[in-house]
Amino acid sequence: MFFRSRRHRSPRDNPRAAEHSDAGNPEATLRQTQQLQHWRRSAQRVTRAWNAWLAAEPRDRAIRYRVLMGALADEEKAAAEVERMIDLGDAGPCVATTDPGRTGLGAR
């Protein structure tokens, strides 16, 4: 008991996970998962666009920059949706039990 790691806590030990009414609702869980996946994919597009902009020849930099700005705008929209989902208390155990340090979804 004294040597139990705090990083590996059971979801049932999390009081936030128990208070969500849609925790057992598969449609809500699917919607949450889809929103998180969309955010993750948009963040990956930002990374790819950034790398392409950095590697671009001078004549191609303007177009790569516009692609980067578009990817950033899409990622901001996806992040705002996830934030809205969390703020509305619609996150359920999908978000409440996720460790952002392990998934890359949170800031360090």
PDB file of N, CA and C in Angstrom:
ATOM      1  N   MET A   1       0.806  -1.182   0.000  1.00  0.00           N
ATOM      2  CA  MET A   1       0.000   0.000   0.000  1.00  0.00           C
ATOM      3  C   MET A   1       0.857   1.257   0.000  1.00  0.00           C
ATOM      4  N   PHE A   2       1.933   1.260   0.789  1.00  0.00           N
ATOM      5  CA  PHE A   2       2.762   2.449   0.873  1.00  0.00           C
ATOM      6  C   PHE A   2       3.600   2.664  -0.373  1.00  0.00           C
ATOM      7  N   PHE A   3       3.866   1.609  -1.119  1.00  0.00           N
ATOM      8  CA  PHE A   3       4.732   1.711  -2.276  1.00  0.00           C
ATOM      9  C   PHE A   3       3.961   1.726  -3.584  1.00  0.00           C
ATOM     10  N   ARG A   4       2.666   1.877  -3.512  1.00  0.00           N
ATOM     11  CA  ARG A   4       1.832   1.886  -4.701  1.00  0.00           C
ATOM     12  C   ARG A   4       2.091   3.142  -5.529  1.00  0.00           C
ATOM     13  N   SER A   5       2.327   2.966  -6.797  1.00  0.00           N
ATOM     14  CA  SER A   5       2.597   4.084  -7.685  1.00  0.00           C
ATOM     15  C   SER A   5       1.330   4.886  -7.927  1.00  0.00           C
ATOM     16  N   ARG A   6       1.439   6.193  -7.874  1.00  0.00           N
ATOM     17  CA  ARG A   6       0.291   7.063  -8.117  1.00  0.00           C
ATOM     18  C   ARG A   6      -0.001   7.167  -9.618  1.00  0.00           C
ATOM     19  N   ARG A   7       0.933   6.825 -10.450  1.00  0.00           N
ATOM     20  CA  ARG A   7       0.734   6.906 -11.893  1.00  0.00           C
ATOM     21  C   ARG A   7      -0.207   5.835 -12.400  1.00  0.00           C
ATOM     22  N   HIS A   8      -0.263   4.703 -11.738  1.00  0.00           N
ATOM     23  CA  HIS A   8      -1.052   3.572 -12.217  1.00  0.00           C
ATOM     24  C   HIS A   8      -2.299   3.387 -11.360  1.00  0.00           C
ATOM     25  N   ARG A   9      -3.125   4.398 -11.323  1.00  0.00           N
ATOM     26  CA  ARG A   9      -4.345   4.326 -10.535  1.00  0.00           C
ATOM     27  C   ARG A   9      -5.459   3.726 -11.377  1.00  0.00           C
ATOM     28  N   SER A  10      -6.283   2.993 -10.724  1.00  0.00           N
ATOM     29  CA  SER A  10      -7.426   2.378 -11.378  1.00  0.00           C
ATOM     30  C   SER A  10      -8.460   3.443 -11.714  1.00  0.00           C
ATOM     31  N   PRO A  11      -9.167   3.308 -12.847  1.00  0.00           N
ATOM     32  CA  PRO A  11     -10.219   4.274 -13.174  1.00  0.00           C
ATOM     33  C   PRO A  11     -11.300   4.353 -12.102  1.00  0.00           C
ATOM     34  N   ARG A  12     -11.537   3.287 -11.393  1.00  0.00           N
ATOM     35  CA  ARG A  12     -12.571   3.330 -10.355  1.00  0.00           C
ATOM     36  C   ARG A  12     -12.124   4.162  -9.152  1.00  0.00           C
ATOM     37  N   ASP A  13     -10.807   4.412  -9.023  1.00  0.00           N
ATOM     38  CA  ASP A  13     -10.289   5.276  -7.966  1.00  0.00           C
ATOM     39  C   ASP A  13     -10.427   6.751  -8.313  1.00  0.00           C
ATOM     40  N   ASN A  14     -10.809   7.040  -9.518  1.00  0.00           N
ATOM     41  CA  ASN A  14     -10.929   8.424  -9.976  1.00  0.00           C
ATOM     42  C   ASN A  14     -12.343   8.926  -9.709  1.00  0.00           C
ATOM     43  N   PRO A  15     -12.531   9.885  -8.805  1.00  0.00           N
ATOM     44  CA  PRO A  15     -13.880  10.360  -8.491  1.00  0.00           C
ATOM     45  C   PRO A  15     -14.546  11.076  -9.662  1.00  0.00           C
ATOM     46  N   ARG A  16     -13.753  11.700 -10.549  1.00  0.00           N
ATOM     47  CA  ARG A  16     -14.350  12.403 -11.699  1.00  0.00           C
ATOM     48  C   ARG A  16     -15.000  11.425 -12.665  1.00  0.00           C
ATOM     49  N   ALA A  17     -14.411  10.264 -12.830  1.00  0.00           N
ATOM     50  CA  ALA A  17     -14.956   9.282 -13.768  1.00  0.00           C
ATOM     51  C   ALA A  17     -16.311   8.777 -13.305  1.00  0.00           C
ATOM     52  N   ALA A  18     -16.516   8.667 -12.008  1.00  0.00           N
ATOM     53  CA  ALA A  18     -17.770   8.136 -11.482  1.00  0.00           C
ATOM     54  C   ALA A  18     -18.916   9.123 -11.559  1.00  0.00           C
ATOM     55  N   GLU A  19     -18.620  10.415 -11.680  1.00  0.00           N
ATOM     56  CA  GLU A  19     -19.694  11.400 -11.628  1.00  0.00           C
ATOM     57  C   GLU A  19     -20.319  11.712 -12.986  1.00  0.00           C
ATOM     58  N   HIS A  20     -19.822  11.143 -14.049  1.00  0.00           N
ATOM     59  CA  HIS A  20     -20.372  11.418 -15.375  1.00  0.00           C
ATOM     60  C   HIS A  20     -21.527  10.479 -15.681  1.00  0.00           C
ATOM     61  N   SER A  21     -22.631  11.075 -16.104  1.00  0.00           N
ATOM     62  CA  SER A  21     -23.830  10.274 -16.323  1.00  0.00           C
ATOM     63  C   SER A  21     -23.762   9.434 -17.592  1.00  0.00           C
ATOM     64  N   ASP A  22     -22.949   9.819 -18.563  1.00  0.00           N
ATOM     65  CA  ASP A  22     -22.898   9.087 -19.826  1.00  0.00           C
ATOM     66  C   ASP A  22     -21.712   8.122 -19.872  1.00  0.00           C
ATOM     67  N   ALA A  23     -21.155   7.774 -18.711  1.00  0.00           N
ATOM     68  CA  ALA A  23     -19.984   6.903 -18.676  1.00  0.00           C
ATOM     69  C   ALA A  23     -20.266   5.557 -19.338  1.00  0.00           C
ATOM     70  N   GLY A  24     -21.499   5.068 -19.261  1.00  0.00           N
ATOM     71  CA  GLY A  24     -21.820   3.790 -19.863  1.00  0.00           C
ATOM     72  C   GLY A  24     -22.487   3.916 -21.217  1.00  0.00           C
ATOM     73  N   ASN A  25     -22.588   5.113 -21.734  1.00  0.00           N
ATOM     74  CA  ASN A  25     -23.259   5.372 -22.997  1.00  0.00           C
ATOM     75  C   ASN A  25     -22.258   5.173 -24.143  1.00  0.00           C
ATOM     76  N   PRO A  26     -22.424   4.121 -24.930  1.00  0.00           N
ATOM     77  CA  PRO A  26     -21.454   3.860 -26.008  1.00  0.00           C
ATOM     78  C   PRO A  26     -21.455   4.955 -27.081  1.00  0.00           C
ATOM     79  N   GLU A  27     -22.596   5.589 -27.330  1.00  0.00           N
ATOM     80  CA  GLU A  27     -22.632   6.660 -28.335  1.00  0.00           C
ATOM     81  C   GLU A  27     -21.814   7.861 -27.884  1.00  0.00           C
ATOM     82  N   ALA A  28     -21.928   8.218 -26.612  1.00  0.00           N
ATOM     83  CA  ALA A  28     -21.156   9.345 -26.087  1.00  0.00           C
ATOM     84  C   ALA A  28     -19.668   9.019 -26.096  1.00  0.00           C
ATOM     85  N   THR A  29     -19.329   7.808 -25.726  1.00  0.00           N
ATOM     86  CA  THR A  29     -17.928   7.397 -25.722  1.00  0.00           C
ATOM     87  C   THR A  29     -17.364   7.419 -27.135  1.00  0.00           C
ATOM     88  N   LEU A  30     -18.139   6.954 -28.095  1.00  0.00           N
ATOM     89  CA  LEU A  30     -17.701   6.977 -29.489  1.00  0.00           C
ATOM     90  C   LEU A  30     -17.489   8.415 -29.963  1.00  0.00           C
ATOM     91  N   ARG A  31     -18.417   9.297 -29.634  1.00  0.00           N
ATOM     92  CA  ARG A  31     -18.298  10.707 -30.029  1.00  0.00           C
ATOM     93  C   ARG A  31     -17.044  11.332 -29.419  1.00  0.00           C
ATOM     94  N   GLN A  32     -16.789  11.051 -28.148  1.00  0.00           N
ATOM     95  CA  GLN A  32     -15.604  11.589 -27.478  1.00  0.00           C
ATOM     96  C   GLN A  32     -14.327  11.070 -28.114  1.00  0.00           C
ATOM     97  N   THR A  33     -14.322   9.781 -28.394  1.00  0.00           N
ATOM     98  CA  THR A  33     -13.155   9.173 -29.019  1.00  0.00           C
ATOM     99  C   THR A  33     -12.900   9.784 -30.389  1.00  0.00           C
ATOM    100  N   GLN A  34     -13.950   9.984 -31.156  1.00  0.00           N
ATOM    101  CA  GLN A  34     -13.803  10.581 -32.483  1.00  0.00           C
ATOM    102  C   GLN A  34     -13.270  12.002 -32.401  1.00  0.00           C
ATOM    103  N   GLN A  35     -13.752  12.785 -31.425  1.00  0.00           N
ATOM    104  CA  GLN A  35     -13.261  14.152 -31.269  1.00  0.00           C
ATOM    105  C   GLN A  35     -11.787  14.168 -30.892  1.00  0.00           C
ATOM    106  N   LEU A  36     -11.394  13.285 -29.998  1.00  0.00           N
ATOM    107  CA  LEU A  36      -9.982  13.217 -29.609  1.00  0.00           C
ATOM    108  C   LEU A  36      -9.102  12.757 -30.768  1.00  0.00           C
ATOM    109  N   GLN A  37      -9.595  11.793 -31.545  1.00  0.00           N
ATOM    110  CA  GLN A  37      -8.827  11.327 -32.705  1.00  0.00           C
ATOM    111  C   GLN A  37      -8.696  12.436 -33.748  1.00  0.00           C
ATOM    112  N   HIS A  38      -9.761  13.198 -33.956  1.00  0.00           N
ATOM    113  CA  HIS A  38      -9.713  14.307 -34.905  1.00  0.00           C
ATOM    114  C   HIS A  38      -8.676  15.342 -34.463  1.00  0.00           C
ATOM    115  N   TRP A  39      -8.661  15.643 -33.179  1.00  0.00           N
ATOM    116  CA  TRP A  39      -7.686  16.597 -32.651  1.00  0.00           C
ATOM    117  C   TRP A  39      -6.268  16.077 -32.850  1.00  0.00           C
ATOM    118  N   ARG A  40      -6.065  14.801 -32.553  1.00  0.00           N
ATOM    119  CA  ARG A  40      -4.733  14.209 -32.699  1.00  0.00           C
ATOM    120  C   ARG A  40      -4.276  14.222 -34.158  1.00  0.00           C
ATOM    121  N   ARG A  41      -5.180  13.856 -35.072  1.00  0.00           N
ATOM    122  CA  ARG A  41      -4.823  13.878 -36.504  1.00  0.00           C
ATOM    123  C   ARG A  41      -4.502  15.292 -36.970  1.00  0.00           C
ATOM    124  N   SER A  42      -5.251  16.281 -36.504  1.00  0.00           N
ATOM    125  CA  SER A  42      -4.988  17.658 -36.911  1.00  0.00           C
ATOM    126  C   SER A  42      -3.646  18.139 -36.350  1.00  0.00           C
ATOM    127  N   ALA A  43      -3.309  17.711 -35.145  1.00  0.00           N
ATOM    128  CA  ALA A  43      -2.000  18.062 -34.581  1.00  0.00           C
ATOM    129  C   ALA A  43      -0.871  17.413 -35.394  1.00  0.00           C
ATOM    130  N   GLN A  44      -1.092  16.198 -35.860  1.00  0.00           N
ATOM    131  CA  GLN A  44      -0.094  15.539 -36.697  1.00  0.00           C
ATOM    132  C   GLN A  44       0.063  16.263 -38.035  1.00  0.00           C
ATOM    133  N   ARG A  45      -1.049  16.772 -38.587  1.00  0.00           N
ATOM    134  CA  ARG A  45      -0.965  17.549 -39.826  1.00  0.00           C
ATOM    135  C   ARG A  45      -0.146  18.826 -39.616  1.00  0.00           C
ATOM    136  N   VAL A  46      -0.287  19.451 -38.459  1.00  0.00           N
ATOM    137  CA  VAL A  46       0.521  20.639 -38.147  1.00  0.00           C
ATOM    138  C   VAL A  46       1.998  20.270 -38.150  1.00  0.00           C
ATOM    139  N   THR A  47       2.339  19.162 -37.531  1.00  0.00           N
ATOM    140  CA  THR A  47       3.738  18.730 -37.486  1.00  0.00           C
ATOM    141  C   THR A  47       4.283  18.487 -38.890  1.00  0.00           C
ATOM    142  N   ARG A  48       3.499  17.800 -39.708  1.00  0.00           N
ATOM    143  CA  ARG A  48       3.950  17.529 -41.080  1.00  0.00           C
ATOM    144  C   ARG A  48       4.087  18.823 -41.884  1.00  0.00           C
ATOM    145  N   ALA A  49       3.135  19.734 -41.723  1.00  0.00           N
ATOM    146  CA  ALA A  49       3.191  21.004 -42.453  1.00  0.00           C
ATOM    147  C   ALA A  49       4.380  21.842 -41.990  1.00  0.00           C
ATOM    148  N   TRP A  50       4.643  21.836 -40.698  1.00  0.00           N
ATOM    149  CA  TRP A  50       5.798  22.565 -40.156  1.00  0.00           C
ATOM    150  C   TRP A  50       7.095  22.018 -40.740  1.00  0.00           C
ATOM    151  N   ASN A  51       7.231  20.695 -40.743  1.00  0.00           N
ATOM    152  CA  ASN A  51       8.445  20.078 -41.280  1.00  0.00           C
ATOM    153  C   ASN A  51       8.599  20.359 -42.763  1.00  0.00           C
ATOM    154  N   ALA A  52       7.487  20.335 -43.500  1.00  0.00           N
ATOM    155  CA  ALA A  52       7.539  20.635 -44.936  1.00  0.00           C
ATOM    156  C   ALA A  52       7.940  22.090 -45.176  1.00  0.00           C
ATOM    157  N   TRP A  53       7.437  22.988 -44.354  1.00  0.00           N
ATOM    158  CA  TRP A  53       7.790  24.408 -44.490  1.00  0.00           C
ATOM    159  C   TRP A  53       9.271  24.623 -44.209  1.00  0.00           C
ATOM    160  N   LEU A  54       9.777  23.960 -43.161  1.00  0.00           N
ATOM    161  CA  LEU A  54      11.195  24.099 -42.837  1.00  0.00           C
ATOM    162  C   LEU A  54      12.095  23.546 -43.937  1.00  0.00           C
ATOM    163  N   ALA A  55      11.661  22.475 -44.585  1.00  0.00           N
ATOM    164  CA  ALA A  55      12.480  21.826 -45.604  1.00  0.00           C
ATOM    165  C   ALA A  55      12.282  22.410 -47.003  1.00  0.00           C
ATOM    166  N   ALA A  56      11.335  23.311 -47.165  1.00  0.00           N
ATOM    167  CA  ALA A  56      10.986  23.822 -48.499  1.00  0.00           C
ATOM    168  C   ALA A  56      12.086  24.707 -49.071  1.00  0.00           C
ATOM    169  N   GLU A  57      12.181  24.657 -50.377  1.00  0.00           N
ATOM    170  CA  GLU A  57      13.054  25.570 -51.104  1.00  0.00           C
ATOM    171  C   GLU A  57      12.470  26.981 -50.997  1.00  0.00           C
ATOM    172  N   PRO A  58      13.291  27.989 -51.142  1.00  0.00           N
ATOM    173  CA  PRO A  58      12.781  29.358 -51.006  1.00  0.00           C
ATOM    174  C   PRO A  58      11.580  29.674 -51.910  1.00  0.00           C
ATOM    175  N   ARG A  59      11.552  29.131 -53.104  1.00  0.00           N
ATOM    176  CA  ARG A  59      10.439  29.427 -54.019  1.00  0.00           C
ATOM    177  C   ARG A  59       9.126  28.764 -53.565  1.00  0.00           C
ATOM    178  N   ASP A  60       9.212  27.699 -52.739  1.00  0.00           N
ATOM    179  CA  ASP A  60       8.029  26.981 -52.276  1.00  0.00           C
ATOM    180  C   ASP A  60       7.595  27.361 -50.863  1.00  0.00           C
ATOM    181  N   ARG A  61       8.361  28.209 -50.198  1.00  0.00           N
ATOM    182  CA  ARG A  61       8.080  28.512 -48.796  1.00  0.00           C
ATOM    183  C   ARG A  61       6.746  29.209 -48.593  1.00  0.00           C
ATOM    184  N   ALA A  62       6.338  30.072 -49.502  1.00  0.00           N
ATOM    185  CA  ALA A  62       5.080  30.808 -49.327  1.00  0.00           C
ATOM    186  C   ALA A  62       3.884  29.850 -49.319  1.00  0.00           C
ATOM    187  N   ILE A  63       3.860  28.919 -50.245  1.00  0.00           N
ATOM    188  CA  ILE A  63       2.746  27.966 -50.291  1.00  0.00           C
ATOM    189  C   ILE A  63       2.780  27.035 -49.080  1.00  0.00           C
ATOM    190  N   ARG A  64       3.963  26.612 -48.679  1.00  0.00           N
ATOM    191  CA  ARG A  64       4.082  25.746 -47.495  1.00  0.00           C
ATOM    192  C   ARG A  64       3.644  26.487 -46.235  1.00  0.00           C
ATOM    193  N   TYR A  65       3.913  27.784 -46.183  1.00  0.00           N
ATOM    194  CA  TYR A  65       3.488  28.577 -45.040  1.00  0.00           C
ATOM    195  C   TYR A  65       1.962  28.659 -44.974  1.00  0.00           C
ATOM    196  N   ARG A  66       1.329  28.849 -46.118  1.00  0.00           N
ATOM    197  CA  ARG A  66      -0.142  28.892 -46.144  1.00  0.00           C
ATOM    198  C   ARG A  66      -0.733  27.546 -45.720  1.00  0.00           C
ATOM    199  N   VAL A  67      -0.117  26.457 -46.146  1.00  0.00           N
ATOM    200  CA  VAL A  67      -0.570  25.129 -45.721  1.00  0.00           C
ATOM    201  C   VAL A  67      -0.406  24.987 -44.202  1.00  0.00           C
ATOM    202  N   LEU A  68       0.710  25.457 -43.668  1.00  0.00           N
ATOM    203  CA  LEU A  68       0.940  25.408 -42.228  1.00  0.00           C
ATOM    204  C   LEU A  68      -0.127  26.216 -41.479  1.00  0.00           C
ATOM    205  N   MET A  69      -0.438  27.404 -41.947  1.00  0.00           N
ATOM    206  CA  MET A  69      -1.445  28.233 -41.283  1.00  0.00           C
ATOM    207  C   MET A  69      -2.829  27.572 -41.335  1.00  0.00           C
ATOM    208  N   GLY A  70      -3.144  26.933 -42.450  1.00  0.00           N
ATOM    209  CA  GLY A  70      -4.415  26.199 -42.550  1.00  0.00           C
ATOM    210  C   GLY A  70      -4.469  25.030 -41.573  1.00  0.00           C
ATOM    211  N   ALA A  71      -3.357  24.309 -41.453  1.00  0.00           N
ATOM    212  CA  ALA A  71      -3.293  23.182 -40.518  1.00  0.00           C
ATOM    213  C   ALA A  71      -3.420  23.675 -39.081  1.00  0.00           C
ATOM    214  N   LEU A  72      -2.795  24.802 -38.773  1.00  0.00           N
ATOM    215  CA  LEU A  72      -2.913  25.365 -37.426  1.00  0.00           C
ATOM    216  C   LEU A  72      -4.351  25.776 -37.119  1.00  0.00           C
ATOM    217  N   ALA A  73      -5.020  26.370 -38.095  1.00  0.00           N
ATOM    218  CA  ALA A  73      -6.413  26.773 -37.891  1.00  0.00           C
ATOM    219  C   ALA A  73      -7.305  25.556 -37.640  1.00  0.00           C
ATOM    220  N   ASP A  74      -7.088  24.482 -38.399  1.00  0.00           N
ATOM    221  CA  ASP A  74      -7.862  23.256 -38.202  1.00  0.00           C
ATOM    222  C   ASP A  74      -7.604  22.654 -36.821  1.00  0.00           C
ATOM    223  N   GLU A  75      -6.351  22.681 -36.388  1.00  0.00           N
ATOM    224  CA  GLU A  75      -6.015  22.133 -35.075  1.00  0.00           C
ATOM    225  C   GLU A  75      -6.646  22.963 -33.966  1.00  0.00           C
ATOM    226  N   GLU A  76      -6.673  24.275 -34.130  1.00  0.00           N
ATOM    227  CA  GLU A  76      -7.315  25.142 -33.138  1.00  0.00           C
ATOM    228  C   GLU A  76      -8.808  24.835 -33.020  1.00  0.00           C
ATOM    229  N   LYS A  77      -9.456  24.600 -34.147  1.00  0.00           N
ATOM    230  CA  LYS A  77     -10.889  24.259 -34.122  1.00  0.00           C
ATOM    231  C   LYS A  77     -11.115  22.920 -33.406  1.00  0.00           C
ATOM    232  N   ALA A  78     -10.274  21.948 -33.727  1.00  0.00           N
ATOM    233  CA  ALA A  78     -10.411  20.634 -33.090  1.00  0.00           C
ATOM    234  C   ALA A  78     -10.140  20.723 -31.590  1.00  0.00           C
ATOM    235  N   ALA A  79      -9.141  21.506 -31.209  1.00  0.00           N
ATOM    236  CA  ALA A  79      -8.832  21.674 -29.783  1.00  0.00           C
ATOM    237  C   ALA A  79      -9.972  22.387 -29.065  1.00  0.00           C
ATOM    238  N   ALA A  80     -10.586  23.361 -29.719  1.00  0.00           N
ATOM    239  CA  ALA A  80     -11.715  24.070 -29.112  1.00  0.00           C
ATOM    240  C   ALA A  80     -12.901  23.131 -28.901  1.00  0.00           C
ATOM    241  N   GLU A  81     -13.112  22.202 -29.834  1.00  0.00           N
ATOM    242  CA  GLU A  81     -14.192  21.216 -29.668  1.00  0.00           C
ATOM    243  C   GLU A  81     -13.931  20.311 -28.476  1.00  0.00           C
ATOM    244  N   VAL A  82     -12.694  19.856 -28.334  1.00  0.00           N
ATOM    245  CA  VAL A  82     -12.350  19.008 -27.195  1.00  0.00           C
ATOM    246  C   VAL A  82     -12.505  19.796 -25.899  1.00  0.00           C
ATOM    247  N   GLU A  83     -12.058  21.042 -25.912  1.00  0.00           N
ATOM    248  CA  GLU A  83     -12.192  21.878 -24.718  1.00  0.00           C
ATOM    249  C   GLU A  83     -13.668  22.094 -24.364  1.00  0.00           C
ATOM    250  N   ARG A  84     -14.488  22.322 -25.368  1.00  0.00           N
ATOM    251  CA  ARG A  84     -15.920  22.495 -25.130  1.00  0.00           C
ATOM    252  C   ARG A  84     -16.525  21.217 -24.558  1.00  0.00           C
ATOM    253  N   MET A  85     -16.105  20.073 -25.082  1.00  0.00           N
ATOM    254  CA  MET A  85     -16.587  18.786 -24.595  1.00  0.00           C
ATOM    255  C   MET A  85     -16.242  18.624 -23.111  1.00  0.00           C
ATOM    256  N   ILE A  86     -15.035  19.005 -22.740  1.00  0.00           N
ATOM    257  CA  ILE A  86     -14.602  18.894 -21.352  1.00  0.00           C
ATOM    258  C   ILE A  86     -15.337  19.899 -20.478  1.00  0.00           C
ATOM    259  N   ASP A  87     -15.472  21.134 -20.944  1.00  0.00           N
ATOM    260  CA  ASP A  87     -16.140  22.173 -20.166  1.00  0.00           C
ATOM    261  C   ASP A  87     -17.605  21.848 -19.906  1.00  0.00           C
ATOM    262  N   LEU A  88     -18.242  21.174 -20.823  1.00  0.00           N
ATOM    263  CA  LEU A  88     -19.648  20.831 -20.659  1.00  0.00           C
ATOM    264  C   LEU A  88     -19.835  19.621 -19.746  1.00  0.00           C
ATOM    265  N   GLY A  89     -18.737  19.053 -19.306  1.00  0.00           N
ATOM    266  CA  GLY A  89     -18.832  17.873 -18.460  1.00  0.00           C
ATOM    267  C   GLY A  89     -19.224  16.649 -19.249  1.00  0.00           C
ATOM    268  N   ASP A  90     -19.028  16.714 -20.542  1.00  0.00           N
ATOM    269  CA  ASP A  90     -19.407  15.627 -21.439  1.00  0.00           C
ATOM    270  C   ASP A  90     -18.218  14.710 -21.699  1.00  0.00           C
ATOM    271  N   ALA A  91     -17.142  14.891 -20.944  1.00  0.00           N
ATOM    272  CA  ALA A  91     -15.916  14.166 -21.237  1.00  0.00           C
ATOM    273  C   ALA A  91     -15.992  12.705 -20.845  1.00  0.00           C
ATOM    274  N   GLY A  92     -16.649  12.408 -19.765  1.00  0.00           N
ATOM    275  CA  GLY A  92     -16.746  11.021 -19.337  1.00  0.00           C
ATOM    276  C   GLY A  92     -15.393  10.445 -19.000  1.00  0.00           C
ATOM    277  N   PRO A  93     -15.326   9.157 -18.812  1.00  0.00           N
ATOM    278  CA  PRO A  93     -14.073   8.531 -18.412  1.00  0.00           C
ATOM    279  C   PRO A  93     -13.024   8.541 -19.509  1.00  0.00           C
ATOM    280  N   CYS A  94     -13.427   8.766 -20.732  1.00  0.00           N
ATOM    281  CA  CYS A  94     -12.486   8.764 -21.846  1.00  0.00           C
ATOM    282  C   CYS A  94     -11.400   9.814 -21.621  1.00  0.00           C
ATOM    283  N   VAL A  95     -11.789  10.997 -21.190  1.00  0.00           N
ATOM    284  CA  VAL A  95     -10.831  12.066 -20.958  1.00  0.00           C
ATOM    285  C   VAL A  95     -10.403  12.102 -19.503  1.00  0.00           C
ATOM    286  N   ALA A  96     -11.331  11.858 -18.597  1.00  0.00           N
ATOM    287  CA  ALA A  96     -11.036  12.013 -17.175  1.00  0.00           C
ATOM    288  C   ALA A  96      -9.970  11.039 -16.686  1.00  0.00           C
ATOM    289  N   THR A  97      -9.830   9.901 -17.317  1.00  0.00           N
ATOM    290  CA  THR A  97      -8.851   8.924 -16.851  1.00  0.00           C
ATOM    291  C   THR A  97      -7.619   8.878 -17.738  1.00  0.00           C
ATOM    292  N   THR A  98      -7.498   9.766 -18.689  1.00  0.00           N
ATOM    293  CA  THR A  98      -6.356   9.784 -19.585  1.00  0.00           C
ATOM    294  C   THR A  98      -5.222  10.576 -18.959  1.00  0.00           C
ATOM    295  N   ASP A  99      -4.030  10.026 -18.985  1.00  0.00           N
ATOM    296  CA  ASP A  99      -2.844  10.704 -18.493  1.00  0.00           C
ATOM    297  C   ASP A  99      -2.225  11.461 -19.659  1.00  0.00           C
ATOM    298  N   PRO A 100      -2.330  12.818 -19.694  1.00  0.00           N
ATOM    299  CA  PRO A 100      -1.834  13.579 -20.840  1.00  0.00           C
ATOM    300  C   PRO A 100      -0.340  13.404 -21.080  1.00  0.00           C
ATOM    301  N   GLY A 101       0.416  13.117 -20.047  1.00  0.00           N
ATOM    302  CA  GLY A 101       1.857  12.943 -20.220  1.00  0.00           C
ATOM    303  C   GLY A 101       2.204  11.715 -21.025  1.00  0.00           C
ATOM    304  N   ARG A 102       1.337  10.710 -21.011  1.00  0.00           N
ATOM    305  CA  ARG A 102       1.615   9.453 -21.715  1.00  0.00           C
ATOM    306  C   ARG A 102       1.082   9.460 -23.141  1.00  0.00           C
ATOM    307  N   THR A 103       0.064  10.280 -23.446  1.00  0.00           N
ATOM    308  CA  THR A 103      -0.564  10.231 -24.759  1.00  0.00           C
ATOM    309  C   THR A 103      -0.097  11.319 -25.690  1.00  0.00           C
ATOM    310  N   GLY A 104       0.560  12.335 -25.168  1.00  0.00           N
ATOM    311  CA  GLY A 104       0.966  13.440 -26.013  1.00  0.00           C
ATOM    312  C   GLY A 104      -0.143  14.444 -26.245  1.00  0.00           C
ATOM    313  N   LEU A 105      -1.270  14.295 -25.571  1.00  0.00           N
ATOM    314  CA  LEU A 105      -2.382  15.207 -25.777  1.00  0.00           C
ATOM    315  C   LEU A 105      -2.276  16.463 -24.913  1.00  0.00           C
ATOM    316  N   GLY A 106      -1.506  16.431 -23.876  1.00  0.00           N
ATOM    317  CA  GLY A 106      -1.433  17.567 -22.966  1.00  0.00           C
ATOM    318  C   GLY A 106      -0.081  18.255 -23.039  1.00  0.00           C
ATOM    319  N   ALA A 107      -0.035  19.447 -22.460  1.00  0.00           N
ATOM    320  CA  ALA A 107       1.213  20.197 -22.406  1.00  0.00           C
ATOM    321  C   ALA A 107       2.098  19.637 -21.304  1.00  0.00           C
ATOM    322  N   ARG A 108       3.355  19.804 -21.479  1.00  0.00           N
ATOM    323  CA  ARG A 108       4.308  19.339 -20.459  1.00  0.00           C
ATOM    324  C   ARG A 108       4.887  20.524 -19.741  1.00  0.00           C
TER     325      ARG A 108
END
